[in-house]
Coordinates of C-alpha atoms in Angstrom, one line a residue:
Chain A
X1491 CA 95.0 175.1 74.4
X1492 CA 97.3 175.6 71.5
X1493 CA 95.7 174.2 68.4
X1494 CA 97.2 174.3 65.0
X1495 CA 94.7 175.9 62.6
X1496 CA 95.0 174.3 59.2
X1497 CA 92.5 175.2 56.6
X1498 CA 93.5 172.3 54.4
X1499 CA 91.5 170.1 56.7
X1500 CA 88.4 171.4 55.0
X1501 CA 89.3 169.2 52.0
X1502 CA 88.7 166.2 54.2
X1503 CA 85.1 167.1 54.7
X1504 CA 84.6 168.1 51.1
X1505 CA 83.3 164.7 49.9
X1506 CA 80.6 164.8 52.5
X1507 CA 79.7 168.3 51.7
X1508 CA 79.3 167.4 48.0
X1509 CA 77.2 164.4 48.8
X1510 CA 74.9 166.3 51.2
X1511 CA 74.6 169.1 48.6
X1512 CA 73.3 166.6 46.0
X1513 CA 71.1 164.7 48.3
X1514 CA 69.7 167.5 50.4
X1515 CA 70.6 171.0 49.6
X1516 CA 70.1 170.9 45.8
X1517 CA 66.6 169.4 46.0
X1518 CA 65.7 171.8 48.8
X1519 CA 66.8 174.8 46.6
X1520 CA 64.7 173.5 43.8
X1521 CA 61.7 173.6 46.1
X1522 CA 62.7 177.2 47.2
X1523 CA 62.9 178.0 43.5
X1524 CA 59.4 176.7 42.8
X1525 CA 57.9 178.4 45.9
X1526 CA 58.5 181.9 44.5
X1527 CA 57.3 181.3 41.0
X1528 CA 54.1 180.4 39.2
X1529 CA 53.7 178.2 36.1
X1530 CA 50.9 177.3 33.7
X1531 CA 52.8 174.5 32.1
X1532 CA 55.3 174.2 29.3
X1533 CA 58.0 174.9 31.8
X1534 CA 57.3 178.6 31.6
X1535 CA 57.7 180.3 35.0
X1536 CA 56.6 183.7 36.3
X1537 CA 58.0 185.4 39.4
X1538 CA 55.4 185.3 42.1
X1539 CA 57.3 186.6 45.1
X1540 CA 55.8 185.8 48.5
X1541 CA 52.4 185.3 47.1
X1542 CA 52.1 181.6 47.8
X1543 CA 53.4 181.9 51.3
X1544 CA 50.9 184.7 52.1
X1545 CA 48.1 182.7 50.5
X1546 CA 49.1 179.6 52.5
X1547 CA 49.4 181.2 55.9
X1548 CA 46.0 182.9 55.5
X1549 CA 44.2 179.7 54.3
X1550 CA 42.0 178.0 56.9
X1551 CA 42.6 174.7 55.1
X1552 CA 46.3 174.8 56.1
X1553 CA 45.7 175.7 59.7
X1554 CA 43.0 173.0 60.1
X1555 CA 45.4 170.4 58.8
X1556 CA 48.1 171.7 61.1
X1557 CA 45.8 171.4 64.1
X1558 CA 44.8 167.9 63.1
X1559 CA 48.5 167.0 62.9
X1560 CA 49.3 168.4 66.3
X1561 CA 46.3 166.7 67.9
X1562 CA 47.2 163.4 66.3
X1563 CA 50.9 163.6 67.4
X1564 CA 49.8 164.6 70.9
X1565 CA 47.4 161.7 71.2
X1566 CA 49.7 159.0 69.9
X1567 CA 52.6 160.2 72.1
X1568 CA 50.3 160.2 75.1
X1569 CA 49.4 156.6 74.4
X1570 CA 52.5 155.1 72.9
X1571 CA 55.1 156.4 75.5
X1572 CA 53.4 155.2 78.7
X1573 CA 52.2 152.0 77.0
X1574 CA 55.7 151.4 75.6
X1575 CA 57.3 151.9 79.0
X1576 CA 54.7 149.6 80.6
X1577 CA 55.3 146.8 78.1
X1578 CA 59.1 147.2 78.4
X1579 CA 58.9 146.9 82.2
X1580 CA 57.0 143.7 81.9
X1581 CA 59.1 142.0 79.3
X1582 CA 61.3 139.1 80.6
X1583 CA 64.9 140.0 81.3
X1584 CA 66.3 136.5 80.6
X1585 CA 65.4 133.1 79.3
X1586 CA 63.6 131.9 76.2
X1587 CA 61.0 134.7 76.6
X1588 CA 63.5 137.3 75.5
X1589 CA 64.0 136.4 71.9
X1590 CA 60.2 135.6 71.5
X1591 CA 59.2 139.0 72.9
X1592 CA 61.8 140.8 70.8
X1593 CA 60.7 139.2 67.6
X1594 CA 57.0 139.8 68.4
X1595 CA 57.8 143.4 69.1
X1596 CA 59.8 143.9 65.9
X1597 CA 57.1 142.4 63.6
X1598 CA 55.0 145.6 63.2
X1599 CA 58.2 147.6 62.5
X1600 CA 59.2 145.3 59.7
X1601 CA 56.0 145.7 57.7
X1602 CA 56.1 148.3 54.9
X1603 CA 53.9 151.3 55.8
X1604 CA 51.5 151.0 52.9
X1605 CA 51.0 147.3 53.9
X1606 CA 50.2 148.4 57.4
X1607 CA 47.7 150.8 55.9
X1608 CA 46.2 148.1 53.8
X1609 CA 46.0 145.6 56.7
X1610 CA 44.0 148.1 58.8
X1611 CA 41.9 149.3 55.8
X1612 CA 40.7 145.7 55.4
X1613 CA 40.7 144.8 59.1
X1614 CA 38.4 147.7 59.8
X1615 CA 35.9 147.4 57.0
X1616 CA 32.4 146.9 58.3
X1617 CA 31.4 144.5 55.6
X1618 CA 34.3 142.0 55.4
X1619 CA 36.9 143.2 58.0
X1620 CA 37.5 141.0 61.0
X1621 CA 37.4 144.0 63.4
X1622 CA 34.8 146.1 61.6
X1623 CA 32.4 143.2 61.1
X1624 CA 32.5 141.9 64.7
X1625 CA 32.3 145.4 66.2
X1626 CA 29.1 146.0 64.3
X1627 CA 27.9 142.5 65.1
X1628 CA 28.2 143.2 68.9
X1629 CA 26.2 146.4 68.3
X1630 CA 28.8 149.0 68.1
X1631 CA 28.1 151.3 65.1
X1632 CA 31.5 151.5 63.6
X1633 CA 32.3 152.7 60.1
X1634 CA 35.5 154.6 59.4
X1635 CA 34.5 155.5 55.9
X1636 CA 31.6 157.6 57.0
X1637 CA 32.2 158.6 60.6
X1638 CA 35.1 161.0 61.3
X1639 CA 35.4 159.8 64.9
X1640 CA 35.7 156.2 63.8
X1641 CA 38.2 157.2 61.2
X1642 CA 40.4 158.9 63.9
X1643 CA 40.1 155.9 66.2
X1644 CA 41.2 153.6 63.4
X1645 CA 44.2 155.7 62.5
X1646 CA 45.3 156.1 66.1
X1647 CA 44.9 152.4 66.9
X1648 CA 46.8 151.6 63.8
X1649 CA 49.6 154.0 64.7
X1650 CA 49.8 152.6 68.2
X1651 CA 49.9 149.1 66.9
X1652 CA 52.6 150.0 64.4
X1653 CA 54.9 152.2 66.5
X1654 CA 54.5 151.3 70.2
X1655 CA 57.1 148.6 69.6
X1656 CA 59.7 151.2 68.8
X1657 CA 59.2 152.8 72.2
X1658 CA 59.2 149.4 73.8
X1659 CA 62.5 148.3 72.2
X1660 CA 64.2 151.6 73.1
X1661 CA 63.0 151.4 76.7
X1662 CA 63.9 147.8 77.0
X1663 CA 67.5 148.6 75.8
X1664 CA 67.7 151.1 78.6
X1665 CA 66.3 148.7 81.2
X1666 CA 68.6 145.8 80.5
X1667 CA 71.6 148.0 80.9
X1668 CA 70.8 148.4 84.6
X1669 CA 73.1 146.2 86.7
X1670 CA 71.5 143.8 89.2
X1671 CA 73.2 145.5 92.1
X1672 CA 70.8 148.4 91.7
X1673 CA 67.8 146.3 92.2
X1674 CA 69.5 144.5 95.1
X1675 CA 70.4 147.8 96.7
X1676 CA 66.8 148.9 96.3
X1677 CA 65.6 145.8 98.1
X1678 CA 68.1 146.5 100.9
X1679 CA 66.9 150.1 101.1
X1680 CA 63.3 148.9 101.3
X1681 CA 62.3 150.7 98.1
X1682 CA 58.7 150.2 96.9
X1683 CA 58.0 149.1 93.3
X1684 CA 57.1 152.7 92.4
X1685 CA 60.4 154.0 94.0
X1686 CA 62.4 151.5 92.0
X1687 CA 60.7 152.8 88.8
X1688 CA 61.0 156.4 89.7
X1689 CA 64.6 156.5 91.0
X1690 CA 66.3 153.6 89.1
X1691 CA 64.5 152.6 86.0
X1692 CA 63.1 156.0 84.8
X1693 CA 66.5 157.8 85.1
X1694 CA 68.2 155.0 83.2
X1695 CA 65.5 155.1 80.5
X1696 CA 65.5 158.9 80.3
X1697 CA 68.0 159.3 77.4
X1698 CA 66.4 156.6 75.2
X1699 CA 62.9 158.1 76.0
X1700 CA 64.1 161.4 74.8
X1701 CA 65.1 159.8 71.5
X1702 CA 61.8 157.8 71.4
X1703 CA 59.6 160.9 71.9
X1704 CA 61.6 162.9 69.3
X1705 CA 61.4 160.1 66.7
X1706 CA 57.7 159.4 67.3
X1707 CA 56.9 163.1 67.2
X1708 CA 58.7 163.8 64.0
X1709 CA 57.4 160.6 62.4
X1710 CA 53.8 161.2 63.5
X1711 CA 53.9 164.8 62.4
X1712 CA 55.0 163.6 58.9
X1713 CA 52.5 160.8 58.8
X1714 CA 51.3 160.1 55.3
X1715 CA 51.1 156.6 53.9
X1716 CA 48.9 154.9 56.5
X1717 CA 46.0 157.4 56.6
X1718 CA 46.3 157.9 52.9
X1719 CA 45.7 154.2 52.4
X1720 CA 43.1 153.8 55.0
X1721 CA 40.9 156.9 54.7
X1722 CA 42.5 158.9 51.9
X1723 CA 42.1 161.9 54.2
X1724 CA 38.4 161.5 54.7
X1725 CA 35.6 161.4 55.5
X1726 CA 35.5 164.9 54.2
X1727 CA 38.7 166.4 55.3
X1728 CA 38.6 164.9 58.8
X1729 CA 41.9 163.0 58.5
X1730 CA 43.6 165.2 56.0
X1731 CA 47.0 165.9 57.6
X1732 CA 49.6 168.4 56.3
X1733 CA 51.4 165.8 54.2
X1734 CA 48.2 164.5 52.6
X1735 CA 47.1 168.1 51.8
X1736 CA 50.5 168.7 50.3
X1737 CA 50.3 165.8 48.0
X1738 CA 46.8 166.7 47.0
X1739 CA 48.0 170.2 46.1
X1740 CA 51.2 169.1 44.3
X1741 CA 50.2 166.0 42.5
X1742 CA 46.4 166.2 42.5
X1743 CA 46.1 169.8 41.3
X1744 CA 49.7 170.3 40.0
X1745 CA 50.0 173.6 41.8
X1746 CA 53.8 173.4 42.1
X1747 CA 54.2 176.9 43.5
X1748 CA 51.8 176.6 46.4
X1749 CA 52.9 173.1 47.1
X1750 CA 56.5 174.2 47.3
X1751 CA 55.7 177.0 49.6
X1752 CA 53.8 174.6 51.8
X1753 CA 56.7 172.1 51.8
X1754 CA 59.0 174.8 53.0
X1755 CA 56.7 175.9 55.8
X1756 CA 56.1 172.3 56.8
X1757 CA 59.8 171.7 56.9
X1758 CA 60.4 174.8 59.0
X1759 CA 57.7 173.7 61.4
X1760 CA 59.2 170.3 61.9
X1761 CA 62.6 171.8 62.3
X1762 CA 61.4 174.3 64.9
X1763 CA 59.3 171.8 66.9
X1764 CA 62.1 169.3 66.9
X1765 CA 64.6 171.9 68.1
X1766 CA 62.1 173.0 70.8
X1767 CA 61.6 169.5 72.0
X1768 CA 65.3 168.7 72.0
X1769 CA 66.3 171.8 73.9
X1770 CA 63.5 171.5 76.4
X1771 CA 64.3 167.9 77.1
X1772 CA 68.1 168.2 77.2
X1773 CA 67.8 171.3 79.5
X1774 CA 65.5 169.3 81.8
X1775 CA 68.1 166.5 81.7
X1776 CA 71.0 168.9 82.6
X1777 CA 68.9 170.5 85.4
X1778 CA 68.4 167.2 87.1
Chain B
X431 CA 72.0 144.0 116.2
X432 CA 71.7 140.4 116.1
X433 CA 73.4 137.1 116.4
X434 CA 73.2 135.3 113.0
X435 CA 73.1 131.5 112.9
X436 CA 73.8 129.9 109.5
X437 CA 72.3 126.5 110.0
X438 CA 73.6 123.8 107.6
X439 CA 73.1 126.1 104.6
X440 CA 73.7 124.7 101.2
X441 CA 73.0 126.6 98.0
X442 CA 73.1 125.7 94.3
X443 CA 72.3 128.0 91.3
X444 CA 71.2 124.9 89.4
X445 CA 67.5 123.7 89.6
X446 CA 68.4 120.1 90.3
X447 CA 71.8 119.8 92.0
X448 CA 73.1 116.3 92.3
X449 CA 76.8 116.1 93.2
X450 CA 78.7 118.3 95.5
X451 CA 80.2 120.1 92.5
X452 CA 76.8 121.5 91.6
X453 CA 76.7 123.5 94.9
X454 CA 78.1 127.0 95.0
X455 CA 77.9 126.6 98.8
X456 CA 78.5 123.1 99.8
X457 CA 77.6 123.4 103.5
X458 CA 78.1 126.2 105.9
X459 CA 77.3 125.9 109.5
X460 CA 78.4 128.9 111.5
X461 CA 77.4 131.5 114.0
X462 CA 78.2 135.1 113.6
X463 CA 78.1 136.5 117.2
X464 CA 76.2 139.7 117.9
X465 CA 78.5 142.7 117.5
X466 CA 81.3 140.7 115.9
X467 CA 83.4 142.0 113.0
X468 CA 83.9 139.1 110.6
X469 CA 85.7 138.9 107.3
X470 CA 84.9 136.2 104.8
X471 CA 88.1 135.6 102.9
X472 CA 88.6 133.4 99.9
X473 CA 89.4 133.4 96.2
X474 CA 86.9 134.3 93.6
X475 CA 84.2 131.7 93.2
X476 CA 84.5 130.2 96.6
X477 CA 81.0 131.1 97.6
X478 CA 81.5 134.0 99.8
X479 CA 79.2 136.4 98.0
X480 CA 76.6 133.6 97.8
X481 CA 76.8 133.3 101.6
X482 CA 76.4 137.0 102.0
X483 CA 73.4 137.2 99.7
X484 CA 71.8 134.4 101.6
X485 CA 72.2 136.2 104.9
X486 CA 70.8 139.4 103.4
X487 CA 67.9 137.5 101.8
X488 CA 68.7 138.4 98.2
X489 CA 69.1 134.6 97.7
X490 CA 67.0 131.9 99.2
X491 CA 69.2 128.9 100.2
X492 CA 68.5 125.5 98.6
X493 CA 68.9 123.8 101.9
X494 CA 69.3 125.0 105.5
X495 CA 68.1 127.6 107.8
X496 CA 69.0 131.1 108.8
X497 CA 68.4 132.5 112.3
X498 CA 68.6 136.0 113.6
X499 CA 68.7 136.0 117.4
X500 CA 67.2 132.5 117.3
X501 CA 64.3 133.6 115.1
X502 CA 63.9 131.7 111.8
X503 CA 64.2 134.3 109.0
X504 CA 64.9 131.9 106.1
X505 CA 61.6 132.8 104.4
X506 CA 61.6 136.5 105.2
X507 CA 62.3 139.1 102.5
X508 CA 65.4 141.3 102.5
X509 CA 63.3 144.2 103.7
X510 CA 61.8 142.3 106.6
X511 CA 65.3 141.1 107.7
X512 CA 66.4 144.7 108.2
X513 CA 69.9 144.3 106.9
X514 CA 72.2 146.8 105.3
X515 CA 74.5 145.7 102.5
X516 CA 77.1 147.5 100.5
X517 CA 78.0 146.2 97.1
X518 CA 81.3 145.9 95.2
X519 CA 80.4 148.7 92.7
X520 CA 78.8 151.9 94.0
X521 CA 75.0 152.0 93.7
X522 CA 73.7 155.5 93.8
X523 CA 70.3 157.0 92.9
X524 CA 71.8 159.5 90.5
X525 CA 68.8 161.8 90.1
X526 CA 68.9 162.5 93.9
X527 CA 71.2 164.7 95.9
X528 CA 73.7 163.2 98.2
X529 CA 71.4 164.0 101.1
X530 CA 68.4 162.4 99.6
X531 CA 70.4 159.3 98.7
X532 CA 71.2 158.8 102.4
X533 CA 67.7 159.7 103.4
X534 CA 66.2 157.2 100.9
X535 CA 66.4 154.0 103.1
X536 CA 64.9 155.9 106.1
X537 CA 62.1 157.5 104.2
X538 CA 61.2 154.2 102.6
X539 CA 60.6 152.9 106.1
X540 CA 58.5 155.9 107.1
X541 CA 61.0 157.4 109.6
X542 CA 59.8 160.8 110.8
X543 CA 61.5 163.6 108.8
X544 CA 63.2 165.1 111.9
X545 CA 64.9 161.8 112.7
X546 CA 65.8 161.4 109.0
X547 CA 67.5 164.8 109.1
X548 CA 69.5 164.1 112.2
X549 CA 70.6 160.6 111.1
X550 CA 71.6 161.8 107.6
X551 CA 73.6 164.7 108.9
X552 CA 75.4 162.4 111.4
X553 CA 76.2 159.9 108.6
X554 CA 77.4 162.7 106.3
X555 CA 79.9 163.7 108.9
X556 CA 81.0 160.2 109.4
X557 CA 81.7 159.6 105.7
X558 CA 83.1 163.1 105.3
X559 CA 80.7 164.3 102.7
X560 CA 78.9 167.0 104.7
X561 CA 79.8 169.7 102.3
X562 CA 78.4 167.7 99.3
X563 CA 74.9 167.2 100.8
X564 CA 73.1 169.4 98.3
X565 CA 75.0 168.2 95.3
X566 CA 73.6 165.8 92.8
X567 CA 75.0 162.4 93.4
X568 CA 75.6 161.9 89.6
X569 CA 78.7 164.0 89.3
X570 CA 80.7 162.4 92.1
X571 CA 83.9 160.4 91.8
X572 CA 83.9 156.6 92.2
X573 CA 85.1 156.7 95.8
X574 CA 82.6 159.4 96.8
X575 CA 79.9 157.3 95.2
X576 CA 81.0 154.3 97.2
X577 CA 81.0 156.3 100.3
X578 CA 77.4 157.1 99.6
X579 CA 76.7 153.4 99.3
X580 CA 78.4 152.9 102.6
X581 CA 76.5 155.8 104.1
X582 CA 73.2 154.3 103.1
X583 CA 74.2 151.2 105.0
X584 CA 75.3 153.1 108.0
X585 CA 72.4 155.5 108.2
X586 CA 70.0 153.0 109.7
X587 CA 71.0 152.5 113.3
X588 CA 68.6 149.6 114.0
X589 CA 69.9 147.2 111.4
X590 CA 70.5 143.6 112.4
X591 CA 73.8 143.5 110.6
X592 CA 75.9 145.4 108.0
X593 CA 77.2 143.3 105.1
X594 CA 80.0 144.4 102.9
X595 CA 80.7 142.7 99.5
X596 CA 84.2 143.7 98.6
X597 CA 83.3 147.4 99.1
X598 CA 86.7 148.9 98.6
X599 CA 87.5 147.4 95.2
X600 CA 87.0 150.6 93.3
X601 CA 88.6 152.9 95.9
X602 CA 92.1 154.4 95.7
X603 CA 94.7 152.6 97.9
X604 CA 95.0 155.6 100.2
X605 CA 91.3 156.0 100.6
X606 CA 91.0 152.3 101.2
X607 CA 93.1 152.6 104.3
X608 CA 91.1 155.6 105.6
X609 CA 87.7 154.0 104.9
X610 CA 88.7 150.7 106.5
X611 CA 89.8 152.4 109.7
X612 CA 86.6 154.4 109.7
X613 CA 84.6 151.2 109.5
X614 CA 86.7 149.7 112.3
X615 CA 86.0 152.8 114.4
X616 CA 82.3 152.7 113.6
X617 CA 82.3 149.1 114.7
X618 CA 83.9 149.9 118.0
X619 CA 81.6 152.8 118.6
X620 CA 78.2 151.3 117.7
X621 CA 78.9 147.6 117.9
X622 CA 77.2 146.6 114.6
X623 CA 77.5 143.0 113.6
X624 CA 79.6 143.3 110.5
X625 CA 80.4 140.8 107.8
X626 CA 83.0 141.8 105.3
X627 CA 83.6 139.8 102.1
X628 CA 87.0 140.2 100.5
X629 CA 89.7 138.3 98.6
X630 CA 92.4 140.7 99.9
X631 CA 94.0 139.2 103.0
X632 CA 95.4 142.5 104.3
X633 CA 91.9 143.9 104.2
X634 CA 90.5 140.9 106.0
X635 CA 93.2 140.7 108.6
X636 CA 93.1 144.4 109.5
X637 CA 89.3 144.7 109.6
X638 CA 88.1 141.6 111.4
X639 CA 88.4 140.0 114.8
X640 CA 87.5 136.7 113.3
X641 CA 88.5 135.7 109.8
X642 CA 86.4 133.1 108.1
X643 CA 88.4 131.5 105.3
X644 CA 86.3 129.9 102.5
X645 CA 87.5 127.6 99.8
X646 CA 85.5 125.7 97.2
X647 CA 82.1 126.3 98.7
X648 CA 82.9 125.6 102.3
X649 CA 84.5 127.2 105.4
X650 CA 88.0 125.8 105.9
X651 CA 89.0 127.7 109.0
X652 CA 87.7 130.4 111.3
X653 CA 90.1 132.2 113.5
X654 CA 92.0 135.3 114.5
X655 CA 94.6 136.6 112.1
X656 CA 97.3 135.1 114.3
X657 CA 95.7 131.6 114.4
X658 CA 95.4 131.7 110.6
X659 CA 99.0 132.6 110.3
X660 CA 100.5 130.2 112.9
X661 CA 98.2 127.2 112.6
X662 CA 96.5 127.0 109.2
X663 CA 94.0 124.1 109.4
X664 CA 94.2 123.4 105.8
X665 CA 97.0 123.8 103.3
X666 CA 94.8 126.2 101.3
X667 CA 94.8 128.6 104.2
X668 CA 98.6 128.2 104.4
X669 CA 99.0 129.1 100.7
X670 CA 96.3 131.8 100.7
X671 CA 97.4 133.8 103.8
X672 CA 100.8 135.2 104.0
X673 CA 103.1 136.6 101.4
X674 CA 104.7 134.4 100.1
X675 CA 102.4 131.6 101.2
X676 CA 103.3 128.6 103.3
X677 CA 105.9 126.0 102.0
X678 CA 104.2 122.7 101.7
X679 CA 106.3 119.6 100.9
X680 CA 105.4 115.9 100.8
X681 CA 107.1 113.9 103.6
X682 CA 107.1 110.5 105.2
X683 CA 106.6 110.4 108.9
X684 CA 108.3 108.0 111.3
X685 CA 107.7 108.9 115.0
X686 CA 109.2 112.3 115.6
X687 CA 111.0 112.4 112.3
X688 CA 109.9 113.5 108.9
X689 CA 111.8 112.4 105.9
X690 CA 112.0 114.5 102.8
X691 CA 114.1 112.7 100.2
X692 CA 117.5 112.2 101.9
X693 CA 116.8 114.8 104.5
X694 CA 115.5 114.1 108.0
X695 CA 113.6 116.8 109.8
X696 CA 113.0 116.8 113.6
X697 CA 109.4 117.5 114.5
X698 CA 108.2 119.3 117.6
X699 CA 106.0 116.2 118.5
X700 CA 104.6 113.0 117.2
X701 CA 101.8 113.5 114.7
X702 CA 98.5 111.9 115.9
X703 CA 97.7 110.5 112.5
X704 CA 99.8 110.1 109.4
X705 CA 97.6 108.2 107.0
X706 CA 97.0 109.4 103.4
X707 CA 99.1 112.0 101.7
X708 CA 101.3 113.5 104.4
X709 CA 102.8 116.9 104.0
X710 CA 104.9 119.2 106.0
X711 CA 104.0 122.9 106.0
X712 CA 106.2 125.7 107.2
X713 CA 105.9 129.4 106.6
X714 CA 108.9 131.2 104.9
X715 CA 109.2 133.2 108.1
X716 CA 110.3 130.0 110.0
X717 CA 112.8 128.8 107.4
X718 CA 116.3 129.7 108.7
X719 CA 118.9 130.2 106.0
X720 CA 122.5 129.7 107.3
X721 CA 125.5 127.5 107.0
X722 CA 124.2 124.4 108.7
X723 CA 121.2 122.2 108.0
X724 CA 119.9 120.9 104.7
X725 CA 121.7 121.9 101.5
X726 CA 119.6 124.0 99.0
X727 CA 120.3 125.7 95.7
X728 CA 119.1 129.3 95.5
X729 CA 117.1 130.2 92.4
X730 CA 116.2 133.8 93.1
X731 CA 116.4 136.5 95.7
X732 CA 113.5 139.1 95.7
X733 CA 114.1 142.3 97.7
X734 CA 110.6 143.4 98.7
X735 CA 111.8 146.3 100.9
X736 CA 111.4 145.4 104.6
X737 CA 112.9 141.9 104.0
X738 CA 114.1 139.6 101.2
X739 CA 112.4 136.6 99.9
X740 CA 114.8 133.8 99.0
X741 CA 113.5 131.2 96.5
X742 CA 115.4 127.9 96.7
X743 CA 115.2 124.3 95.7
X744 CA 115.3 121.7 98.5
X745 CA 115.4 118.1 97.3
X746 CA 113.9 119.3 94.0
X747 CA 111.1 121.1 95.8
X748 CA 110.5 124.9 95.5
X749 CA 110.6 126.5 98.9
X750 CA 110.7 130.1 100.0
X751 CA 112.5 131.7 103.0
X752 CA 112.2 135.2 104.4
X753 CA 115.5 136.8 105.6
X754 CA 116.2 140.2 107.0
X755 CA 117.0 143.2 104.7
X756 CA 120.6 143.2 105.9
X757 CA 121.3 139.5 105.9
X758 CA 123.3 138.0 103.1
X759 CA 122.9 134.6 101.4
X760 CA 125.8 132.3 102.4
X761 CA 128.1 130.8 99.8
X762 CA 127.0 127.3 100.5
X763 CA 123.4 127.9 101.6
X764 CA 121.7 125.5 103.9
X765 CA 118.3 125.7 105.6
X766 CA 116.8 124.6 109.0
X767 CA 113.2 124.5 109.8
X768 CA 112.3 126.2 113.1
X769 CA 110.2 123.5 114.9
X770 CA 107.8 126.2 116.3
X771 CA 106.6 126.8 112.7
X772 CA 106.2 123.2 111.6
X773 CA 102.7 121.9 110.8
X774 CA 101.8 118.4 109.5
X775 CA 99.0 117.8 107.1
X776 CA 97.3 114.6 106.2
X777 CA 95.2 114.8 103.0
X778 CA 95.5 118.6 103.2
X779 CA 94.0 118.9 106.8
X780 CA 96.2 119.7 109.7
X781 CA 96.9 116.9 112.3
X782 CA 97.7 117.6 115.9
X783 CA 101.1 116.6 117.3
X784 CA 101.5 114.9 120.7
X785 CA 104.5 115.1 122.9

């Protein structure tokens, strides 16, 4: 192909480059700048080199938070994806039920995250919360403030409540795009319910599922607001995720250097994991 | 294989149909003989796909009964009826290979793998996709995909009937011809009962032994292609079949003579009834253009290759005549109607003529 190379075309993307530079690159560079320096206030900085990075990567606090994050993401993906598919499959395809279901499904997504946290914080309290009180009343010893297991259950249930809708809506969009002829042909071919799911519905949902898994993974790996509001990272450090740890370091202790180093590592981890996810899933797609 | 009796079947998509207009299928009562090749021909919205889906069990008729070989199957599911159906747009399972696509209907029915393999290979040969067997179905062209859909219909040898719902819509004209003759061959070889829905008269006339013409939710005529051409039972059949369609002009009848304006036309016989709106129908092929007969004014001459279509006005009525490629239009054109091609219609339905 004969293409005309014209470097003037770069001017056309210049506005975007400038915009991205100000919104993303410049702040990121500021963080890079902090991460290699130390300060004791008064805006006086000292060169620290890779000290913060070394300290971070050798601290058990960081790795524990990281493991908590991974476990959390794994659990909510394992629950939200199958549950989302299941709900999407059972949603009505036509009639008055469609708008009703769509609105119900969108509700949790419309609530601000800190409000979601507050709702569950109150909902789960064993003294006045609707759920907490009655769980205790029927003899289940539930107290998320003191019991790490209860705290985890609360946060996971909250996240499932909050985000399963997203998976549902994405899957539903995939499902309604399947023409009726496919289901009719499947009937003619004598396909079982499972075969219809496996060979018609799942392949059609595959692309949106890829997006759903990616979004839910990134989001859950960055989770901050809701556990911060509900448990504040406790009891102990049992629900302290990377983001909560980061804020504690940066704003609680005003250790800008270590916090910046941590941010960068955190950013790279997300970037890396997202890339791995995406590559694995698109390759799998291409193979099939 | 089976004989299919459609017993006074009516169908409406509305929950509480009241008038005839609410019915997509007003009333169909017809027998598809075992091993016959039928075409359901009609314009869009005439109910032909509805009838097909009722036969295959995808739709449950509002009224009436469906019999396969005399056995009532009205309440049986599609799967229990053991029918193959090919849809207008290709349906393929795109995560499977071409081979697995064809094997799918057999495996679902628990056919032993050795038989599956034999049948699938046979079918792949038939639809000319043997070299594609191991390929993913996803990357195929539209007509290859449609061949797979066809193949999934043909792979089951024990089906009661194979139904086609405008299966060649997405296929190239050349491939259309090839596939249609392949279907015809298959029909001769295996004697399947085949019902083929189409709105394309060429497709219907070349494929079927019996063409069922549908119009407005009912069957208007069933016949061989020749019958439909020579003796359309309803003026709609006259318009719909043939290119151009039949000329239909309102006339007054008196014994053996029809009067059109100031013209008098000799009829081949005396119509047995002439009440209601009486019309005379004659195909353009039977309109003779020459220097004697009824004076017409020519409006247009279309050269369509093998012959010419002459559009003219007779007593203010549009008529068409077909003349040979080499014939010329006379200076003072006149037309005669060949008595062999004259049909008389009362209220759109054909009336017999006595001697």
